[in-house]
CSV table of C-alpha atoms in Angstrom, one decimal:
chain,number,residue,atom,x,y,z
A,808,UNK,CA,90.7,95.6,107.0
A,809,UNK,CA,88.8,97.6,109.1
A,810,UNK,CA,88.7,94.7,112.3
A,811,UNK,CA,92.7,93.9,111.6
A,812,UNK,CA,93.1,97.7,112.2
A,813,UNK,CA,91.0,98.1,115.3
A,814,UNK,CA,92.7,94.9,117.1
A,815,UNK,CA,96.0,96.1,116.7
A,816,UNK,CA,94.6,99.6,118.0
A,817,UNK,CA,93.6,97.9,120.8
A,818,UNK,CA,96.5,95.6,121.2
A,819,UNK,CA,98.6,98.8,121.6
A,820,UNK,CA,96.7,99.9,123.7
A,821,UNK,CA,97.1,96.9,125.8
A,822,UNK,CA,101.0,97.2,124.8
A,823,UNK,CA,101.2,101.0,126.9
A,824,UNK,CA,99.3,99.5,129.5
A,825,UNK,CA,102.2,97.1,130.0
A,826,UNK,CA,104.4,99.8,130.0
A,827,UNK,CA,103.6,100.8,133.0
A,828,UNK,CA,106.2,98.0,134.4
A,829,UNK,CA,108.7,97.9,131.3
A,830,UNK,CA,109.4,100.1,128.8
A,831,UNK,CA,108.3,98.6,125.6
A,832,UNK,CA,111.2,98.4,123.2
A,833,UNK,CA,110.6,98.9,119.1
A,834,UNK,CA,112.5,97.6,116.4
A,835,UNK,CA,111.7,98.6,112.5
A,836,UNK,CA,111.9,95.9,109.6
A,837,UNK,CA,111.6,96.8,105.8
A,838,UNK,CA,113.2,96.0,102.4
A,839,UNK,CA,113.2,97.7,99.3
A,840,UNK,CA,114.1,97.5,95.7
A,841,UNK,CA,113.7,100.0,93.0
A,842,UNK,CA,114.9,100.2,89.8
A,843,UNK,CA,114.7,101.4,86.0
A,844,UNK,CA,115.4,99.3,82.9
A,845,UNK,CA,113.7,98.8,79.3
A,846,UNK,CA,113.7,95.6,77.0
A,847,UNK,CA,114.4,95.5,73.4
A,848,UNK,CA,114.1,99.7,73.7
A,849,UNK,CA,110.7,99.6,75.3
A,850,UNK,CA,108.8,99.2,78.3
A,851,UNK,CA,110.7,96.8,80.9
A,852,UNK,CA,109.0,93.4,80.6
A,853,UNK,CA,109.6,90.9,82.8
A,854,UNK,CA,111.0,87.3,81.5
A,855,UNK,CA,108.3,84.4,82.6
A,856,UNK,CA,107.7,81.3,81.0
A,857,UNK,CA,103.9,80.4,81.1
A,858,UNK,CA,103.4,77.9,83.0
A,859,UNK,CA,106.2,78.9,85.8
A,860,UNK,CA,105.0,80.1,89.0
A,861,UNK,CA,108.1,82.5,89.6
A,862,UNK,CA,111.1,83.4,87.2
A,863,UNK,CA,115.0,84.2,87.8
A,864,UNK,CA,115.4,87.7,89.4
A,865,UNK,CA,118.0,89.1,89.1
A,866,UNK,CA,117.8,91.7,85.9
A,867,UNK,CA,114.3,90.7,85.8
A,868,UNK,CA,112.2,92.4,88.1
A,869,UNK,CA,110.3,95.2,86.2
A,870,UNK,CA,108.5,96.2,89.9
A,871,UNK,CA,109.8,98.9,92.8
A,872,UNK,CA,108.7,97.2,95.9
A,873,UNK,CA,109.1,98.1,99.6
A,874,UNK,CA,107.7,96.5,102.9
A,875,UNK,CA,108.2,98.8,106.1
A,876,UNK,CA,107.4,97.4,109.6
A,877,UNK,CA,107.6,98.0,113.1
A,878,UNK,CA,107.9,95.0,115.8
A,879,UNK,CA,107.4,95.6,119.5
A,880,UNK,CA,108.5,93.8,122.7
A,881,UNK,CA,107.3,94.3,126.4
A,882,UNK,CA,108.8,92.3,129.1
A,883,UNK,CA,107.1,91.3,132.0
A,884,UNK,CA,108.1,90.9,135.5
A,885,UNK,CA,107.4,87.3,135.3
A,886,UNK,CA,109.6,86.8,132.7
A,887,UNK,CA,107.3,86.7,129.6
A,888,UNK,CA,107.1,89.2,126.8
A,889,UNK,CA,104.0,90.9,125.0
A,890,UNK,CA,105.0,91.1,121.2
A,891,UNK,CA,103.5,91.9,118.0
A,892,UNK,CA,104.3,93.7,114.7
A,893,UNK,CA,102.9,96.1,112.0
A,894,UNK,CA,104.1,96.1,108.3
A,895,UNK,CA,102.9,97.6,105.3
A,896,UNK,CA,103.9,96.9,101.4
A,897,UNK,CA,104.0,99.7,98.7
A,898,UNK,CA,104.5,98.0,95.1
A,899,UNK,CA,104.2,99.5,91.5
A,900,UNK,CA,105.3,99.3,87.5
A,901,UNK,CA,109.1,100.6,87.8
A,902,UNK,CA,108.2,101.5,84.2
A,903,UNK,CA,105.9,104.4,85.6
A,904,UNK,CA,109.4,105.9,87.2
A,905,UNK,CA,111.0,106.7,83.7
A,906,UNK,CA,108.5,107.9,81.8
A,907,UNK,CA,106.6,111.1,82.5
A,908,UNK,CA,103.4,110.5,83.9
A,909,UNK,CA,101.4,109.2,87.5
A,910,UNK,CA,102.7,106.5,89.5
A,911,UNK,CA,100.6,103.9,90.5
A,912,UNK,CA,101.4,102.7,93.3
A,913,UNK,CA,99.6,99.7,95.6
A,914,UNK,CA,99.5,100.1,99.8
A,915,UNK,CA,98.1,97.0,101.5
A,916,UNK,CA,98.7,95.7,105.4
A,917,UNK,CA,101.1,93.0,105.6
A,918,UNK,CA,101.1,91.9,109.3
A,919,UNK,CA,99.0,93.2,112.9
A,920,UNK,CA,99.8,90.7,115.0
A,921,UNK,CA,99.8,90.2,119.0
A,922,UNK,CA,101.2,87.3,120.8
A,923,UNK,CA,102.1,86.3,124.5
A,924,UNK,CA,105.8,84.2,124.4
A,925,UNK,CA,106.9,82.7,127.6
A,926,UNK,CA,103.3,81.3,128.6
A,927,UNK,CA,104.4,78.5,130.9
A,928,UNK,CA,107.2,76.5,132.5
A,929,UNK,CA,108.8,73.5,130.6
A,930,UNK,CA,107.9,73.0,126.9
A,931,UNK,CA,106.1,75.8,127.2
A,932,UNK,CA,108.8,77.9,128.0
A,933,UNK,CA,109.7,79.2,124.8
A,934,UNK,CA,106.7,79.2,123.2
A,935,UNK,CA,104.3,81.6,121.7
A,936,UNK,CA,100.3,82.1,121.4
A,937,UNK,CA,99.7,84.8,118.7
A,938,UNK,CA,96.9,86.1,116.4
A,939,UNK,CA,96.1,88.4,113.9
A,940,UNK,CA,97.8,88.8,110.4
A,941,UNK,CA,101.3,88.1,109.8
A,942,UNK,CA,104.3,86.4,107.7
A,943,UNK,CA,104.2,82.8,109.3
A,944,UNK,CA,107.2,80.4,108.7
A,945,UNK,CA,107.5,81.2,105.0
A,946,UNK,CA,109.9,79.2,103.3
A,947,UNK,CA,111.4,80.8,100.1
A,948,UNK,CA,114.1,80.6,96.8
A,949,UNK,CA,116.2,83.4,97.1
A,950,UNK,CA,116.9,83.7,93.7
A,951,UNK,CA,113.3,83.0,92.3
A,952,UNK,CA,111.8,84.4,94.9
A,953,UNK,CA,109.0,81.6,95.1
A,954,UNK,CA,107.6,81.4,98.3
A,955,UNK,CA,107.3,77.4,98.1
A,956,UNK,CA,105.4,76.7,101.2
A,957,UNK,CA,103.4,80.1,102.7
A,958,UNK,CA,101.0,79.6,105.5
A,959,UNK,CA,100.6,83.1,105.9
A,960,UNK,CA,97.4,84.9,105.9
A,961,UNK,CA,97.8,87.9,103.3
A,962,UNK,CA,93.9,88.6,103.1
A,963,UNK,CA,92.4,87.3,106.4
A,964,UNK,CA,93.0,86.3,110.1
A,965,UNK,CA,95.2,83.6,111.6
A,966,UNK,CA,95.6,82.7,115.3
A,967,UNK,CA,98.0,80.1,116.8
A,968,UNK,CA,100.8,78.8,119.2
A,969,UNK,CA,104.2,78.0,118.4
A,970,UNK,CA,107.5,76.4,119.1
A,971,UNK,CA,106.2,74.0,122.2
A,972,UNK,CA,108.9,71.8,122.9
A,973,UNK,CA,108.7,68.1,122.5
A,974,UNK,CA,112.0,66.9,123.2
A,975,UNK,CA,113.1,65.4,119.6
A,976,UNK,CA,111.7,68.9,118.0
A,977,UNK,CA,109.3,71.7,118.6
A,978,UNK,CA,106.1,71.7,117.6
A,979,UNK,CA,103.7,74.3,116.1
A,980,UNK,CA,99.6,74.5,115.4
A,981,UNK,CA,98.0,77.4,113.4
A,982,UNK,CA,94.7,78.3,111.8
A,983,UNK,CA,94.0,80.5,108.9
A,984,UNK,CA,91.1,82.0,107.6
A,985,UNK,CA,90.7,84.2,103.9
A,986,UNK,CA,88.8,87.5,104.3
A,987,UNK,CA,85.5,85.7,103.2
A,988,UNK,CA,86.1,82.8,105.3
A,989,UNK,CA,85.4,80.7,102.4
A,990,UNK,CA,88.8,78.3,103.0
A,991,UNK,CA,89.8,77.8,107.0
A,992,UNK,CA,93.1,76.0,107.0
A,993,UNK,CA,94.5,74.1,109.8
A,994,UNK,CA,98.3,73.4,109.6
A,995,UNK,CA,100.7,71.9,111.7
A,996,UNK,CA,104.3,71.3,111.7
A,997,UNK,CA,107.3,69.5,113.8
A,998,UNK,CA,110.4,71.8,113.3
A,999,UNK,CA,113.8,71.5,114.0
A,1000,UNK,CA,114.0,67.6,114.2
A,1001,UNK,CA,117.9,66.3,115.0
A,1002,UNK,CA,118.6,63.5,112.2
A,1003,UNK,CA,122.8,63.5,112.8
A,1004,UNK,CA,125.2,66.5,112.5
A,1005,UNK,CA,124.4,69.7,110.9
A,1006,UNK,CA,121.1,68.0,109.7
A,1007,UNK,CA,117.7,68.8,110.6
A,1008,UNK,CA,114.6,67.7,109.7
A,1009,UNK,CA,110.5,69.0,109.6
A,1010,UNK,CA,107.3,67.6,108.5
A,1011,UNK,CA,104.1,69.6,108.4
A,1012,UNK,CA,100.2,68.4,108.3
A,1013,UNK,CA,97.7,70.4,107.1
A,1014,UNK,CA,93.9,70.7,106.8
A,1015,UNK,CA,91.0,72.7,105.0
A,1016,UNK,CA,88.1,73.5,105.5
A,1017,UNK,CA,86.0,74.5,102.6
A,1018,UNK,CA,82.5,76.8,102.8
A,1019,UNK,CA,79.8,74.8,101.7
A,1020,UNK,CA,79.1,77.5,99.0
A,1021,UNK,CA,82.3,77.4,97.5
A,1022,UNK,CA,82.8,74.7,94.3
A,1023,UNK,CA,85.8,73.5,96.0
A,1024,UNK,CA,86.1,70.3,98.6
A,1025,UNK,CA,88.0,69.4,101.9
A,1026,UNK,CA,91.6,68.8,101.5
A,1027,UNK,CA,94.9,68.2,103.1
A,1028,UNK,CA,98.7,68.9,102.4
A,1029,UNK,CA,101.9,66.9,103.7
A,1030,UNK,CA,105.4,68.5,103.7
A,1031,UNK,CA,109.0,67.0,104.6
A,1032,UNK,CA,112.0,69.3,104.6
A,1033,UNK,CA,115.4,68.5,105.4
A,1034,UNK,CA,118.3,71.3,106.1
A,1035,UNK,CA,121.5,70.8,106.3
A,1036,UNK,CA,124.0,73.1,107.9
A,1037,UNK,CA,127.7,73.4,106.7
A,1038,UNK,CA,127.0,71.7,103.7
A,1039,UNK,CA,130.6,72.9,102.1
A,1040,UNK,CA,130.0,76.0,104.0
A,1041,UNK,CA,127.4,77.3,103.0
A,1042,UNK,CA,123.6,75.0,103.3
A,1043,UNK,CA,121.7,73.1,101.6
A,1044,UNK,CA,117.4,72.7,101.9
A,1045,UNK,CA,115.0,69.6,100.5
A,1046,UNK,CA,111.3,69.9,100.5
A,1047,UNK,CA,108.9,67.3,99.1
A,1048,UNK,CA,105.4,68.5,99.5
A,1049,UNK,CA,101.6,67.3,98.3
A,1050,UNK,CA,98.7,68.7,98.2
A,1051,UNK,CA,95.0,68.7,97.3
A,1052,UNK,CA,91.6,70.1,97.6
A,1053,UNK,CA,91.1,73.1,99.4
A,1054,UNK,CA,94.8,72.8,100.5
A,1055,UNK,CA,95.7,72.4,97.0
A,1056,UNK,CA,99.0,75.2,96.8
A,1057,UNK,CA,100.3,75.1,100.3
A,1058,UNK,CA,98.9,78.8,101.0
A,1059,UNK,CA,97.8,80.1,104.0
A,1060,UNK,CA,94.6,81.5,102.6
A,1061,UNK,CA,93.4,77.8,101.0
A,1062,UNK,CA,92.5,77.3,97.3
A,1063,UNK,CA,88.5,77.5,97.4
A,1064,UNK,CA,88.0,76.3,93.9
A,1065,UNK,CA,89.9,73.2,94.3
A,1066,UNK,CA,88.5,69.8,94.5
A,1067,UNK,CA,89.9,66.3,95.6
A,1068,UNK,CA,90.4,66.0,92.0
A,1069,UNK,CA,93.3,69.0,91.8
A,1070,UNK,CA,96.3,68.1,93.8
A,1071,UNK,CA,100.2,69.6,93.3
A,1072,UNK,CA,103.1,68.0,94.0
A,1073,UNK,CA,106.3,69.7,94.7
A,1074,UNK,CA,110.3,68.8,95.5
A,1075,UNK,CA,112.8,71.2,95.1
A,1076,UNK,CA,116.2,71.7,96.3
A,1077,UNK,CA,118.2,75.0,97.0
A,1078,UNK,CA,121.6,76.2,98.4
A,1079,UNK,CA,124.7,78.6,98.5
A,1080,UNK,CA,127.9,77.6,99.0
A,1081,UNK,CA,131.4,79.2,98.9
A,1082,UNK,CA,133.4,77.8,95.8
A,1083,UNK,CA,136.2,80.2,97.3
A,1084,UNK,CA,137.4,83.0,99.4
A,1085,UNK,CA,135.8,85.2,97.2
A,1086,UNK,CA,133.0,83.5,94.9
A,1087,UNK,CA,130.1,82.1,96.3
A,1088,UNK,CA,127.1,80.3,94.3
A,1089,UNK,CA,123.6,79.8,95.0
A,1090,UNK,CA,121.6,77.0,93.5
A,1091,UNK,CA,118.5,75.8,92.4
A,1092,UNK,CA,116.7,73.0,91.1
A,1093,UNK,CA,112.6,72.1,91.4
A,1094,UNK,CA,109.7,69.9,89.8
A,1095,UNK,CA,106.2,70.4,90.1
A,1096,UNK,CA,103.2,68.8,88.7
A,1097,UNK,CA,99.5,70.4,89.3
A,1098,UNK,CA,97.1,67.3,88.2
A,1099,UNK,CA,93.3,68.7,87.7
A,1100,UNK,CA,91.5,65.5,87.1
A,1101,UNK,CA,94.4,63.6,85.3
A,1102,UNK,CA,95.1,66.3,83.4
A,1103,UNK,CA,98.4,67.7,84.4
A,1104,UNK,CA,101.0,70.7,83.7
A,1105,UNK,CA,104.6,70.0,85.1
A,1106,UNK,CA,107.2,72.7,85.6
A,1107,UNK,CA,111.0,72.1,86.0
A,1108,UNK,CA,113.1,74.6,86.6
A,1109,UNK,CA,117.0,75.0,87.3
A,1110,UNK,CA,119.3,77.7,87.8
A,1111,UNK,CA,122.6,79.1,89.7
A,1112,UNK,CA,123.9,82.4,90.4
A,1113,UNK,CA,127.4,82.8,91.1
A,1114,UNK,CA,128.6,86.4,93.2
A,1115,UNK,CA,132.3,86.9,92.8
A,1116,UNK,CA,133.7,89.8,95.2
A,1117,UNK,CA,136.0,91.8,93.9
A,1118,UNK,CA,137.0,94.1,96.7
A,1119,UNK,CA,135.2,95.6,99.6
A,1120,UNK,CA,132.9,97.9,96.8
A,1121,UNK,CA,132.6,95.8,94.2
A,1122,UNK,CA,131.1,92.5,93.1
A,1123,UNK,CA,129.9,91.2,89.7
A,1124,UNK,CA,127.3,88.4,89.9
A,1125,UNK,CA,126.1,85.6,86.9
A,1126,UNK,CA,122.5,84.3,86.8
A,1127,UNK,CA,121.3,81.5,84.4
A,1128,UNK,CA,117.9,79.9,84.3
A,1129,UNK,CA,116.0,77.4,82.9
A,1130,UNK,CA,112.3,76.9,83.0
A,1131,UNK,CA,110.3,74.2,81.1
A,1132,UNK,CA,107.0,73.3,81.3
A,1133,UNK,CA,105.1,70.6,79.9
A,1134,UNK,CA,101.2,71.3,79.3
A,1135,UNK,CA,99.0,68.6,78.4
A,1136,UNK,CA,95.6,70.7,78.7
A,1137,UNK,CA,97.4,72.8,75.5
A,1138,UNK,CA,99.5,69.3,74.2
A,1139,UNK,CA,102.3,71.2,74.0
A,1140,UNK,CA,105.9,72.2,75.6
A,1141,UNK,CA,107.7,75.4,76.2
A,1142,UNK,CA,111.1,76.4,77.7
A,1143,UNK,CA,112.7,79.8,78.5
A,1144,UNK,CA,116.8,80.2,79.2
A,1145,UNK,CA,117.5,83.7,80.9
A,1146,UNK,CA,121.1,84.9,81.3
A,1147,UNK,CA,122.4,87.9,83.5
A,1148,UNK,CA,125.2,89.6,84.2
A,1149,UNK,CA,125.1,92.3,86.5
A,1150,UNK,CA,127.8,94.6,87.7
A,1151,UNK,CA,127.6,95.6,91.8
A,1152,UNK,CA,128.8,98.3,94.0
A,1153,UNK,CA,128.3,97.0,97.6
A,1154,UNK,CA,128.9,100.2,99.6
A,1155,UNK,CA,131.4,98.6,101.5
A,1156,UNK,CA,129.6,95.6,102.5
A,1157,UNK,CA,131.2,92.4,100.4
A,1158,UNK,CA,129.2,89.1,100.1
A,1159,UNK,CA,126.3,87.5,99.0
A,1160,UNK,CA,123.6,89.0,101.9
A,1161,UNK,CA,124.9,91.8,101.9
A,1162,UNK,CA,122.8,94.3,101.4
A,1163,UNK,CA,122.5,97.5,100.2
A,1164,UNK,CA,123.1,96.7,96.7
A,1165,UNK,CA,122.6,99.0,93.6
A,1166,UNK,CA,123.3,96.8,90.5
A,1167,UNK,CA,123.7,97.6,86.7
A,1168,UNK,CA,122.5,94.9,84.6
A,1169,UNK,CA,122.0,93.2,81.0
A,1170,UNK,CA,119.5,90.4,80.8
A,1171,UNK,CA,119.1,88.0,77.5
A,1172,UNK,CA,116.7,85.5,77.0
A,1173,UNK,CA,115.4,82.7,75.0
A,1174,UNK,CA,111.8,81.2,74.5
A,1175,UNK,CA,110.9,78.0,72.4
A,1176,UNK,CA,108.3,80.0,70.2
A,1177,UNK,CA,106.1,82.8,70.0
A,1178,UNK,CA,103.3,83.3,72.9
A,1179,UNK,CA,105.4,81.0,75.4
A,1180,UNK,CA,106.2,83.5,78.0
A,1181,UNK,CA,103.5,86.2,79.4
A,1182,UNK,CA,105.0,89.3,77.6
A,1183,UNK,CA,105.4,88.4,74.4
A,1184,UNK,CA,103.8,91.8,73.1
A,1185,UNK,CA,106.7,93.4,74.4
A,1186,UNK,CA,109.2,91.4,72.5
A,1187,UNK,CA,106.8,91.5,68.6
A,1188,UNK,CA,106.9,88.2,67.4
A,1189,UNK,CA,110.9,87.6,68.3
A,1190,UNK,CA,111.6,84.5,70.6
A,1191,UNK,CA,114.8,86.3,72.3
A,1192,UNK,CA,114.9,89.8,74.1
A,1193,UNK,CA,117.4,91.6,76.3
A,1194,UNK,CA,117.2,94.4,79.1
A,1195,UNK,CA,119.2,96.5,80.5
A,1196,UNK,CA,119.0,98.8,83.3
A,1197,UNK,CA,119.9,99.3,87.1
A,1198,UNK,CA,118.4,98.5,90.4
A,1199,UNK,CA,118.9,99.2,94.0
A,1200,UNK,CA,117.8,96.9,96.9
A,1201,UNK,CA,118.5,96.6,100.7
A,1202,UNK,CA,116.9,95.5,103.0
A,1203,UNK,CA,117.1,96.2,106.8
């Protein structure tokens, strides 16, 4: 922590330097949500199927969460640009906000990052050499909030260039360490490719390299995406993505314990489209299999959320999940159906984006038996639940 901080001390330094021929120009980032609720009259507990690597969000986030950054800009008389960012998180239990008592809360550095865009003429024109910590190309399920491919380096240091134009897309080359530099991963990736009208296309490479003291092994990850653009208008994105070893997960940060034996395959397909003027629908569908030596646990999941506006103020919004997993390390199955309905005042700002939001909700699941979602404690030995509550969220 203490070297990320001094190079972006340094790299502001080197930002007011360049001031003296521009003016450097700031722009803030953030996002918050907050909120109170409480499940079968006790503590909010979250709805997660074990076995699931995420679970439906809306009514079902028991957290308060807020990142708050700042991104900088320096143009140069030659035309380039010195940029770079700072952003912090601050998470906690939103159950510590309704009951008397001290608030735990959890501050950790996000992104310090410096780059240099505009190094060169030609395919180089728009490109960008960076390093430091920051959110890289994350790719993510609004509605799960499942981060499905996240090269970014949370814990550690990460240096590369980006966006070099090839002609039929642009290219991009990275390198990630953890803080221990127990994993360094190498990943690149050919954005943007043009496959027809309104379709694009990307496929990704990556490498990692293991420490020699780690149980782990080498490994390597492949990823095609497609995304297509005025798909009924709204969009529509495909992934199908393996993995294994050290790469096993498709994280920025590596997976040190992994071997060539532990691979994870993943396809999953998202959207949001506009069934009318005023209702719009996101979708999701996704399977997963994490094979550890033959042995293998596979997750499906499915869901939609439809927002219906009701005037400029108002919205009401319908989420339905379902999550099953099939575990053959415990021989057994498990499934969780979550439903919410959630009443929203949109301050004026309609539509599915739109943010802020501040939402009153009631959230009902159901769990194949006892012990097959992570908070079962809060629920005694009952395989349904419901929580109420409200939230706010924006973002900005």
């Amino acid at each position: 922590m203490k070297r990320i901080l001094t190079g972006t001390a340094l790299g502001l330094a080197m930002l007011s330097g360049a001031a003296a021929q521009a003016e450097v120009s700031y722009s803030q980032t953030g996002y918050l949500r907050i909120g109170v609720g409480e499940s079968n009259g006790g503590d909010f507990a979250e709805l997660q199927l074990n076995g699931a690597w995420t679970n439906y969000r809306l009514g079902n986030e028991s957290d308060f969460y807020g990142e708050f950054g700042v991104n900088l800009t320096n143009e140069l008389k030659n035309g380039s640009k010195i940029v770079g960012g700072v952003r912090y998180h601050l998470s906690g239990d939103s159950n510590d906000l309704r009951v008397s008592g001290e608030v735990d809360a959890n501050l950790a550095l996000r992104e310090a990052w410096l780059g240099y865009a505009g190094i060169g003429d030609g395919a180089l024109s728009d490109s960008t050499i960076w390093a430091g910590r920051r959110y890289y190309k994350r790719k993510d399920i609004h509605i799960i909030d499942f981060y499905y491919e996240d090269y970014s380096n949370f814990s550690g240091f990460g240096a590369g260039l980006e966006n070099v134009k090839l002609g039929f897309g642009d290219l991009s080359v990275a390198a990630f360490s953890d803080q221990d530099s127990t994993v360094i991963t190498l990943d690149s990736r050919v954005e943007n490719i043009a496959l027809g009208e309104d379709l694009f296309g990307e496929v990704g490479l990556a490498y990692a390299v293991v420490d020699e003291d780690e149980p782990g092994e080498d490994g390597f990850a492949v990823r095609g995406h497609l995304q297509r653009n005025n798909f009924f208008g709204g969009f529509l994105k495909a992934g199908l993505m393996y993995s294994e070893g050290a790469a096993w997960g498709f994280f920025g940060d590596g997976a040190s314990f992994a071997t060539r034996d532990r691979s994870l395959t993943r396809a999953q397909v998202h959207g949001l489209v506009p069934l009318s003027e005023r209702l719009e629908m996101f979708f999701v569908a996704l399977h997963q299999i994490d094979d550890d030596d033959g042995t293998q646990t596979a997750w499906s999941s499915a869901g939609v959320r439809p927002q219906y506006t009701i005037n400029d103020n108002f919205a009401v919004a319908v989420e339905v999940g379902f999550d099953y997993v099939d575990d053959e390390a415990a021989d057994e199955t498990r499934d969780l159906t979550k439903a919410t309905i959630a009443g929203i005042y949109t301050f004026g700002k309609p539509g599915f984006w739109s943010r802020p939001q501040l939402r009153v909700f009631a959230t009902q699941g159901s769990w194949s038996e006892v012990g097959a979602i992570s908070n079962q404690a809060a629920f005694d030995d009952d395989t349904t639940g419901t929580t109420v509550g409200v939230q706010f969220e924006t973002w900005f």
